[in-house]
PDB file of C-alpha atoms in Angstrom:
ATOM      1  CA  VAL A1345      -1.046  20.156 -11.496  1.00  0.00           C
ATOM      2  CA  SER A1346      -2.749  23.405 -10.387  1.00  0.00           C
ATOM      3  CA  SER A1347      -2.796  24.220  -6.770  1.00  0.00           C
ATOM      4  CA  ARG A1348      -6.578  25.602  -7.314  1.00  0.00           C
ATOM      5  CA  LEU A1349      -7.325  21.703  -8.569  1.00  0.00           C
ATOM      6  CA  ARG A1350     -10.300  20.846  -5.443  1.00  0.00           C
ATOM      7  CA  GLN A1351     -11.971  17.782  -7.019  1.00  0.00           C
ATOM      8  CA  PRO A1352     -15.119  16.409  -5.383  1.00  0.00           C
ATOM      9  CA  THR A1353     -12.902  13.141  -4.327  1.00  0.00           C
ATOM     10  CA  THR A1354     -13.977  10.056  -1.442  1.00  0.00           C
ATOM     11  CA  SER A1355     -10.344   9.743  -0.518  1.00  0.00           C
ATOM     12  CA  VAL A1356     -10.123  11.750   2.836  1.00  0.00           C
ATOM     13  CA  VAL A1357      -5.876  13.304   4.579  1.00  0.00           C
ATOM     14  CA  PRO A1358      -5.560  15.885   7.013  1.00  0.00           C
ATOM     15  CA  SER A1359      -4.764  18.967   6.783  1.00  0.00           C
ATOM     16  CA  ILE A1360      -1.282  19.611   7.228  1.00  0.00           C
ATOM     17  CA  THR A1361      -0.012  23.245   8.015  1.00  0.00           C
ATOM     18  CA  ALA A1362       2.930  24.988   9.641  1.00  0.00           C
ATOM     19  CA  VAL A1363       2.960  26.294  13.082  1.00  0.00           C
ATOM     20  CA  ARG A1364       5.567  27.685  15.382  1.00  0.00           C
ATOM     21  CA  ALA A1365       6.855  26.125  18.374  1.00  0.00           C
ATOM     22  CA  PRO A1366       6.828  24.853  21.038  1.00  0.00           C
ATOM     23  CA  LEU A1367       5.725  21.226  20.002  1.00  0.00           C
ATOM     24  CA  VAL A1368       4.272  20.210  23.028  1.00  0.00           C
ATOM     25  CA  GLY A1369       0.593  21.674  23.504  1.00  0.00           C
ATOM     26  CA  ALA A1370       0.190  21.642  19.089  1.00  0.00           C
ATOM     27  CA  GLY A1371      -1.076  17.474  18.719  1.00  0.00           C
ATOM     28  CA  ALA A1372      -2.529  14.415  20.441  1.00  0.00           C
ATOM     29  CA  VAL A1373       0.172  12.403  19.063  1.00  0.00           C
ATOM     30  CA  LEU A1374       4.287  14.587  19.042  1.00  0.00           C
ATOM     31  CA  CYS A1375       6.570  13.611  17.046  1.00  0.00           C
ATOM     32  CA  VAL A1376      10.980  14.356  17.259  1.00  0.00           C
ATOM     33  CA  PRO A1377      13.544  12.896  14.994  1.00  0.00           C
ATOM     34  CA  THR A1378      16.343  10.720  15.254  1.00  0.00           C
ATOM     35  CA  THR A1379      19.285  10.001  13.470  1.00  0.00           C
ATOM     36  CA  PRO A1380      21.622   7.277  13.394  1.00  0.00           C
ATOM     37  CA  ARG A1381      25.327   6.819  15.224  1.00  0.00           C
ATOM     38  CA  ARG A1382      28.049   5.289  14.588  1.00  0.00           C
ATOM     39  CA  ARG A1383      27.681   3.537  18.434  1.00  0.00           C
ATOM     40  CA  GLY A1384      25.638   3.669  20.465  1.00  0.00           C
ATOM     41  CA  LEU A1385      21.654   4.774  20.276  1.00  0.00           C
ATOM     42  CA  PRO A1386      19.740   7.399  17.553  1.00  0.00           C
ATOM     43  CA  GLU A1387      20.144  11.085  18.555  1.00  0.00           C
ATOM     44  CA  LEU A1388      16.833  12.969  19.296  1.00  0.00           C
ATOM     45  CA  GLY A1389      16.360  15.742  16.731  1.00  0.00           C
ATOM     46  CA  ALA A1390      14.821  18.939  17.663  1.00  0.00           C
ATOM     47  CA  GLY A1391      11.592  19.017  20.766  1.00  0.00           C
ATOM     48  CA  GLY A1392      14.022  16.002  22.162  1.00  0.00           C
ATOM     49  CA  ASP A1393      14.758  18.432  25.314  1.00  0.00           C
ATOM     50  CA  GLU A1394      10.960  19.484  25.590  1.00  0.00           C
ATOM     51  CA  LEU A1395       9.604  15.915  25.976  1.00  0.00           C
ATOM     52  CA  ARG A1396      13.121  15.395  28.448  1.00  0.00           C
ATOM     53  CA  ALA A1397      11.641  18.814  30.374  1.00  0.00           C
ATOM     54  CA  MET A1398       7.795  16.450  30.291  1.00  0.00           C
ATOM     55  CA  GLY A1399       9.585  13.475  31.964  1.00  0.00           C
ATOM     56  CA  VAL A1400       9.060  10.999  29.317  1.00  0.00           C
ATOM     57  CA  PRO A1401      11.962   8.283  29.212  1.00  0.00           C
ATOM     58  CA  LEU A1402      13.235   8.490  25.758  1.00  0.00           C
ATOM     59  CA  THR A1403      16.830   6.627  26.044  1.00  0.00           C
ATOM     60  CA  ASP A1404      14.433   4.203  28.120  1.00  0.00           C
ATOM     61  CA  PHE A1405      12.034   3.816  25.440  1.00  0.00           C
ATOM     62  CA  LEU A1406      14.973   4.153  22.183  1.00  0.00           C
ATOM     63  CA  ARG A1407      17.251   1.056  23.961  1.00  0.00           C
ATOM     64  CA  ALA A1408      14.547  -1.344  24.916  1.00  0.00           C
ATOM     65  CA  GLU A1409      13.830  -1.027  20.805  1.00  0.00           C
ATOM     66  CA  HIS A1410      17.018  -1.279  19.829  1.00  0.00           C
ATOM     67  CA  ALA A1411      16.684   1.702  17.569  1.00  0.00           C
ATOM     68  CA  THR A1412      19.170   2.680  15.246  1.00  0.00           C
ATOM     69  CA  GLY A1413      17.498   6.078  13.850  1.00  0.00           C
ATOM     70  CA  LYS A1414      17.466   4.191  10.258  1.00  0.00           C
ATOM     71  CA  ALA A1415      14.823   5.632   7.353  1.00  0.00           C
ATOM     72  CA  GLY A1416      10.516   4.321   9.012  1.00  0.00           C
ATOM     73  CA  GLU A1417      12.520   3.426  12.199  1.00  0.00           C
ATOM     74  CA  VAL A1418       9.296   4.514  14.746  1.00  0.00           C
ATOM     75  CA  VAL A1419       8.766   3.602  18.440  1.00  0.00           C
ATOM     76  CA  ALA A1420       6.346   4.603  19.786  1.00  0.00           C
ATOM     77  CA  VAL A1421       6.184   5.719  24.011  1.00  0.00           C
ATOM     78  CA  PRO A1422       2.924   6.019  25.150  1.00  0.00           C
ATOM     79  CA  LEU A1423       1.931   8.910  27.794  1.00  0.00           C
ATOM     80  CA  HIS A1424      -1.420   9.864  28.719  1.00  0.00           C
ATOM     81  CA  ARG A1425      -0.163  12.978  30.183  1.00  0.00           C
ATOM     82  CA  ASP A1426      -0.764  16.271  29.417  1.00  0.00           C
ATOM     83  CA  GLY A1427      -2.798  16.847  26.370  1.00  0.00           C
ATOM     84  CA  VAL A1428      -0.567  14.012  24.621  1.00  0.00           C
ATOM     85  CA  ASP A1429      -1.584  10.494  23.486  1.00  0.00           C
ATOM     86  CA  THR A1430       1.625   9.251  22.303  1.00  0.00           C
ATOM     87  CA  VAL A1431       5.335  10.756  21.557  1.00  0.00           C
ATOM     88  CA  LEU A1432       6.968   9.028  17.600  1.00  0.00           C
ATOM     89  CA  LEU A1433      10.697   8.129  17.647  1.00  0.00           C
ATOM     90  CA  ALA A1434      10.778   8.552  13.871  1.00  0.00           C
ATOM     91  CA  GLY A1435      14.673   6.791  12.512  1.00  0.00           C
ATOM     92  CA  VAL A1436      15.579   9.521   9.365  1.00  0.00           C
ATOM     93  CA  GLY A1437      18.213   7.915   8.202  1.00  0.00           C
ATOM     94  CA  ASP A1438      20.717   9.833   6.675  1.00  0.00           C
ATOM     95  CA  GLY A1439      18.048  12.962   6.140  1.00  0.00           C
ATOM     96  CA  SER A1440      17.571  12.841   2.015  1.00  0.00           C
ATOM     97  CA  THR A1441      13.795  13.450   1.104  1.00  0.00           C
ATOM     98  CA  GLY A1442      13.360   9.595   0.023  1.00  0.00           C
ATOM     99  CA  ALA A1443      14.153   8.981   3.731  1.00  0.00           C
ATOM    100  CA  LEU A1444      12.098  11.438   5.110  1.00  0.00           C
ATOM    101  CA  ARG A1445       9.598  10.160   2.724  1.00  0.00           C
ATOM    102  CA  LYS A1446       8.879   7.417   3.860  1.00  0.00           C
ATOM    103  CA  THR A1447       9.818   8.176   7.984  1.00  0.00           C
ATOM    104  CA  ALA A1448       6.950  10.561   7.157  1.00  0.00           C
ATOM    105  CA  ALA A1449       5.009   7.407   6.203  1.00  0.00           C
ATOM    106  CA  ALA A1450       5.411   5.788   8.923  1.00  0.00           C
ATOM    107  CA  VAL A1451       4.283   8.068  10.944  1.00  0.00           C
ATOM    108  CA  VAL A1452       1.303   9.184  10.130  1.00  0.00           C
ATOM    109  CA  ARG A1453       0.553   5.627   9.909  1.00  0.00           C
ATOM    110  CA  ARG A1454       1.140   5.089  14.045  1.00  0.00           C
ATOM    111  CA  ALA A1455      -0.814   8.303  14.118  1.00  0.00           C
ATOM    112  CA  LYS A1456      -4.099   7.718  12.736  1.00  0.00           C
ATOM    113  CA  GLY A1457      -5.743   6.019  15.992  1.00  0.00           C
ATOM    114  CA  SER A1458      -5.305   9.992  17.021  1.00  0.00           C
ATOM    115  CA  ARG A1459      -7.346  12.787  15.928  1.00  0.00           C
ATOM    116  CA  SER A1460      -3.803  15.731  15.730  1.00  0.00           C
ATOM    117  CA  LEU A1461      -0.083  14.948  14.938  1.00  0.00           C
ATOM    118  CA  ALA A1462       2.732  17.389  15.892  1.00  0.00           C
ATOM    119  CA  THR A1463       6.528  17.015  14.553  1.00  0.00           C
ATOM    120  CA  THR A1464       9.719  18.522  14.009  1.00  0.00           C
ATOM    121  CA  LEU A1465      10.380  16.170  11.183  1.00  0.00           C
ATOM    122  CA  ALA A1466      10.621  18.869   8.987  1.00  0.00           C
ATOM    123  CA  ALA A1467      12.974  21.595  11.289  1.00  0.00           C
ATOM    124  CA  GLY A1468      16.238  23.350   9.765  1.00  0.00           C
ATOM    125  CA  ARG A1469      15.499  21.525   6.570  1.00  0.00           C
ATOM    126  CA  ASP A1470      15.654  22.637   3.079  1.00  0.00           C
ATOM    127  CA  PRO A1471      12.589  23.224   0.786  1.00  0.00           C
ATOM    128  CA  ASP A1472      13.247  19.809  -1.113  1.00  0.00           C
ATOM    129  CA  ALA A1473      13.069  18.259   2.401  1.00  0.00           C
ATOM    130  CA  VAL A1474       9.455  19.848   3.121  1.00  0.00           C
ATOM    131  CA  ARG A1475       7.619  19.680   0.399  1.00  0.00           C
ATOM    132  CA  ALA A1476       8.841  15.688   0.583  1.00  0.00           C
ATOM    133  CA  ILE A1477       7.437  14.840   4.615  1.00  0.00           C
ATOM    134  CA  ALA A1478       4.640  17.402   3.270  1.00  0.00           C
ATOM    135  CA  GLU A1479       3.687  14.210   0.444  1.00  0.00           C
ATOM    136  CA  GLY A1480       4.839  11.391   2.963  1.00  0.00           C
ATOM    137  CA  PHE A1481       1.911  12.473   5.559  1.00  0.00           C
ATOM    138  CA  GLY A1482      -0.489  12.990   2.947  1.00  0.00           C
ATOM    139  CA  LEU A1483       0.054  10.330   0.274  1.00  0.00           C
ATOM    140  CA  ALA A1484       0.188   7.930   3.438  1.00  0.00           C
ATOM    141  CA  ALA A1485      -2.658   8.947   4.975  1.00  0.00           C
ATOM    142  CA  TYR A1486      -4.576   8.112   1.460  1.00  0.00           C
ATOM    143  CA  ARG A1487      -7.506   6.072   2.257  1.00  0.00           C
ATOM    144  CA  PHE A1488     -10.680   4.983  -0.129  1.00  0.00           C
ATOM    145  CA  ALA A1489     -14.093   6.141   1.899  1.00  0.00           C
ATOM    146  CA  THR A1490     -17.219   4.284   0.863  1.00  0.00           C
ATOM    147  CA  GLY A1491     -20.604   5.587   2.405  1.00  0.00           C
ATOM    148  CA  SER A1492     -20.395   3.200   5.104  1.00  0.00           C
ATOM    149  CA  ALA A1493     -16.739   3.623   6.168  1.00  0.00           C
ATOM    150  CA  ASP A1494     -16.082   5.440   9.602  1.00  0.00           C
ATOM    151  CA  PRO A1495     -13.649   8.473   8.998  1.00  0.00           C
ATOM    152  CA  PRO A1496     -10.509   8.521   9.540  1.00  0.00           C
ATOM    153  CA  LYS A1497      -9.748  10.339  13.337  1.00  0.00           C
ATOM    154  CA  LEU A1498      -6.391  12.295  11.908  1.00  0.00           C
ATOM    155  CA  ARG A1499      -7.219  15.147  10.716  1.00  0.00           C
ATOM    156  CA  ARG A1500      -4.484  17.614  11.585  1.00  0.00           C
ATOM    157  CA  VAL A1501      -0.906  17.162  10.969  1.00  0.00           C
ATOM    158  CA  LYS A1502       1.347  20.691  12.086  1.00  0.00           C
ATOM    159  CA  LEU A1503       4.734  21.055  11.036  1.00  0.00           C
ATOM    160  CA  VAL A1504       6.604  22.791  13.957  1.00  0.00           C
ATOM    161  CA  VAL A1505       9.371  24.615  12.426  1.00  0.00           C
ATOM    162  CA  ASP A1506      11.480  28.051  13.178  1.00  0.00           C
ATOM    163  CA  VAL A1507       9.683  30.314  10.600  1.00  0.00           C
ATOM    164  CA  PRO A1508       6.019  28.891   9.021  1.00  0.00           C
ATOM    165  CA  ALA A1509       6.304  31.321   6.051  1.00  0.00           C
ATOM    166  CA  ASP A1510       9.090  30.061   5.008  1.00  0.00           C
ATOM    167  CA  VAL A1511       7.768  26.481   4.377  1.00  0.00           C
ATOM    168  CA  ARG A1512       4.745  27.799   2.388  1.00  0.00           C
ATOM    169  CA  GLY A1513       5.837  26.986  -0.691  1.00  0.00           C
ATOM    170  CA  PRO A1514       7.085  23.691  -0.452  1.00  0.00           C
ATOM    171  CA  LEU A1515       3.762  22.214   1.207  1.00  0.00           C
ATOM    172  CA  ARG A1516       1.341  24.089  -1.838  1.00  0.00           C
ATOM    173  CA  ARG A1517       3.382  21.576  -3.715  1.00  0.00           C
ATOM    174  CA  ALA A1518       3.498  18.989  -1.900  1.00  0.00           C
ATOM    175  CA  ALA A1519      -0.508  19.574  -1.897  1.00  0.00           C
ATOM    176  CA  ALA A1520      -1.301  19.691  -4.978  1.00  0.00           C
ATOM    177  CA  THR A1521       1.438  16.796  -5.863  1.00  0.00           C
ATOM    178  CA  VAL A1522      -1.398  15.194  -2.539  1.00  0.00           C
ATOM    179  CA  ALA A1523      -4.863  15.880  -4.219  1.00  0.00           C
ATOM    180  CA  ALA A1524      -3.543  15.032  -7.791  1.00  0.00           C
ATOM    181  CA  VAL A1525      -2.018  11.777  -5.867  1.00  0.00           C
ATOM    182  CA  HIS A1526      -5.389  11.071  -4.455  1.00  0.00           C
ATOM    183  CA  LEU A1527      -7.618  11.876  -7.145  1.00  0.00           C
ATOM    184  CA  ALA A1528      -5.921   9.094  -9.570  1.00  0.00           C
ATOM    185  CA  ARG A1529      -6.655   6.408  -6.657  1.00  0.00           C
ATOM    186  CA  ASP A1530      -9.496   7.280  -6.359  1.00  0.00           C
ATOM    187  CA  LEU A1531      -9.998   6.913 -10.142  1.00  0.00           C
ATOM    188  CA  ALA A1532      -9.243   3.277 -10.148  1.00  0.00           C
ATOM    189  CA  ASN A1533     -10.387   2.297  -6.640  1.00  0.00           C
ATOM    190  CA  GLN A1534     -14.341   4.138  -7.505  1.00  0.00           C
ATOM    191  CA  PRO A1535     -16.764   0.613  -8.569  1.00  0.00           C
ATOM    192  CA  SER A1536     -16.410   0.142 -12.703  1.00  0.00           C
ATOM    193  CA  LEU A1537     -20.712   0.004 -12.603  1.00  0.00           C
ATOM    194  CA  GLU A1538     -20.917   3.762 -11.224  1.00  0.00           C
ATOM    195  CA  LYS A1539     -17.513   4.875 -13.148  1.00  0.00           C
ATOM    196  CA  THR A1540     -19.571   5.452 -17.139  1.00  0.00           C
ATOM    197  CA  PRO A1541     -17.540   7.139 -19.705  1.00  0.00           C
ATOM    198  CA  GLU A1542     -20.523   9.156 -20.048  1.00  0.00           C
ATOM    199  CA  TRP A1543     -19.594   9.631 -16.015  1.00  0.00           C
ATOM    200  CA  LEU A1544     -15.792  10.381 -16.445  1.00  0.00           C
ATOM    201  CA  ALA A1545     -15.862  13.077 -18.901  1.00  0.00           C
ATOM    202  CA  ALA A1546     -18.270  14.965 -16.733  1.00  0.00           C
ATOM    203  CA  ARG A1547     -16.112  14.844 -14.048  1.00  0.00           C
ATOM    204  CA  ALA A1548     -13.161  15.819 -15.939  1.00  0.00           C
ATOM    205  CA  GLU A1549     -14.941  19.163 -16.665  1.00  0.00           C
ATOM    206  CA  GLU A1550     -15.453  19.431 -12.920  1.00  0.00           C
ATOM    207  CA  TRP A1551     -11.931  19.153 -12.761  1.00  0.00           C
ATOM    208  CA  CYS A1552     -10.191  21.325 -15.287  1.00  0.00           C
ATOM    209  CA  ALA A1553     -12.733  23.830 -15.172  1.00  0.00           C
ATOM    210  CA  ALA A1554     -11.500  24.197 -11.707  1.00  0.00           C
ATOM    211  CA  ALA A1555      -8.106  24.116 -12.654  1.00  0.00           C
ATOM    212  CA  GLY A1556      -8.547  26.655 -15.485  1.00  0.00           C
ATOM    213  CA  VAL A1557      -7.581  24.064 -17.784  1.00  0.00           C
ATOM    214  CA  SER A1558     -10.504  23.995 -21.389  1.00  0.00           C
ATOM    215  CA  VAL A1559     -11.493  20.290 -21.954  1.00  0.00           C
ATOM    216  CA  ARG A1560     -13.534  19.255 -24.787  1.00  0.00           C
ATOM    217  CA  VAL A1561     -15.801  16.145 -25.320  1.00  0.00           C
ATOM    218  CA  ARG A1562     -15.758  13.363 -28.450  1.00  0.00           C
ATOM    219  CA  ALA A1563     -19.212  11.912 -27.880  1.00  0.00           C
ATOM    220  CA  GLY A1564     -21.691   9.284 -30.653  1.00  0.00           C
ATOM    221  CA  ALA A1565     -21.751  10.947 -34.257  1.00  0.00           C
ATOM    222  CA  GLU A1566     -18.856  13.438 -33.497  1.00  0.00           C
ATOM    223  CA  LEU A1567     -16.533  10.343 -32.672  1.00  0.00           C
ATOM    224  CA  SER A1568     -17.169   8.817 -36.089  1.00  0.00           C
ATOM    225  CA  ALA A1569     -17.408  12.393 -38.183  1.00  0.00           C
ATOM    226  CA  ALA A1570     -13.841  12.683 -36.594  1.00  0.00           C
ATOM    227  CA  GLY A1571     -12.003   9.126 -37.558  1.00  0.00           C
ATOM    228  CA  PHE A1572     -12.125   7.722 -33.921  1.00  0.00           C
ATOM    229  CA  GLY A1573     -13.387   4.283 -36.318  1.00  0.00           C
ATOM    230  CA  GLY A1574     -11.499   2.731 -33.311  1.00  0.00           C
ATOM    231  CA  VAL A1575     -13.177   3.775 -30.579  1.00  0.00           C
ATOM    232  CA  VAL A1576     -16.513   3.839 -32.081  1.00  0.00           C
ATOM    233  CA  ALA A1577     -16.112  -0.126 -32.929  1.00  0.00           C
ATOM    234  CA  VAL A1578     -14.645  -0.582 -29.434  1.00  0.00           C
ATOM    235  CA  GLY A1579     -17.316   1.164 -28.147  1.00  0.00           C
ATOM    236  CA  ARG A1580     -20.604  -0.867 -30.130  1.00  0.00           C
ATOM    237  CA  GLY A1581     -19.057  -3.625 -27.888  1.00  0.00           C
ATOM    238  CA  SER A1582     -20.652  -1.286 -24.126  1.00  0.00           C
ATOM    239  CA  ALA A1583     -24.244  -0.837 -23.639  1.00  0.00           C
ATOM    240  CA  ARG A1584     -22.202   3.101 -22.242  1.00  0.00           C
ATOM    241  CA  PRO A1585     -21.482   4.543 -25.583  1.00  0.00           C
ATOM    242  CA  PRO A1586     -17.710   6.058 -25.398  1.00  0.00           C
ATOM    243  CA  ARG A1587     -16.342   9.618 -25.174  1.00  0.00           C
ATOM    244  CA  PHE A1588     -13.495  11.228 -26.281  1.00  0.00           C
ATOM    245  CA  LEU A1589     -11.307  14.085 -23.831  1.00  0.00           C
ATOM    246  CA  GLU A1590      -9.367  16.447 -25.305  1.00  0.00           C
TER     247      GLU A1590
END
């Protein structure tokens, strides 16, 4: 899927960018990873020292929640000071791409009530892991917006890493995947009364043109002449004539 695809969409997704440390000051919600240990509480990852220096009682909350560090586990520490609403301690399990995608999804759902999120989940990880994290954030943040719905509060996600330039490629690929999936979800969620064959064909022409892809729309007599008898026959059962995209 081309990253140039910029389709009109009714879904809303926060921007996902990479920034340098420090973690503190980068967002209203701060998130650091935790990793399982054989015994005892999970180990805190990058950013943990910054939070300890702020006096955040991380160990107390991990113990109170019987945290294990498994993938998708999120322990919330309310703070409401120094520009930080909440600290999230997110378990990453075995650190696989699947585990990281699951963790990112859980984190973004917990942070949806704030305007910005900053996390060290991607710090020190390989390109595939960074992409999985960004996809987890983008896909879990999906919401089909209607005209009467309030816009989501979470608008910015910052990945705190050592060298932001090193993760631009994975972030671009993740953005292309997220855009494509959001488009598919938007099409599925669009009310059928509005999603006519003519409407869908017009949207396809717009999206393909933006991505540099050629598209041909067949309609009316052209369908019959080209031998699309089945499409024409089925279309006779509707007041909205069929279209064929290629």
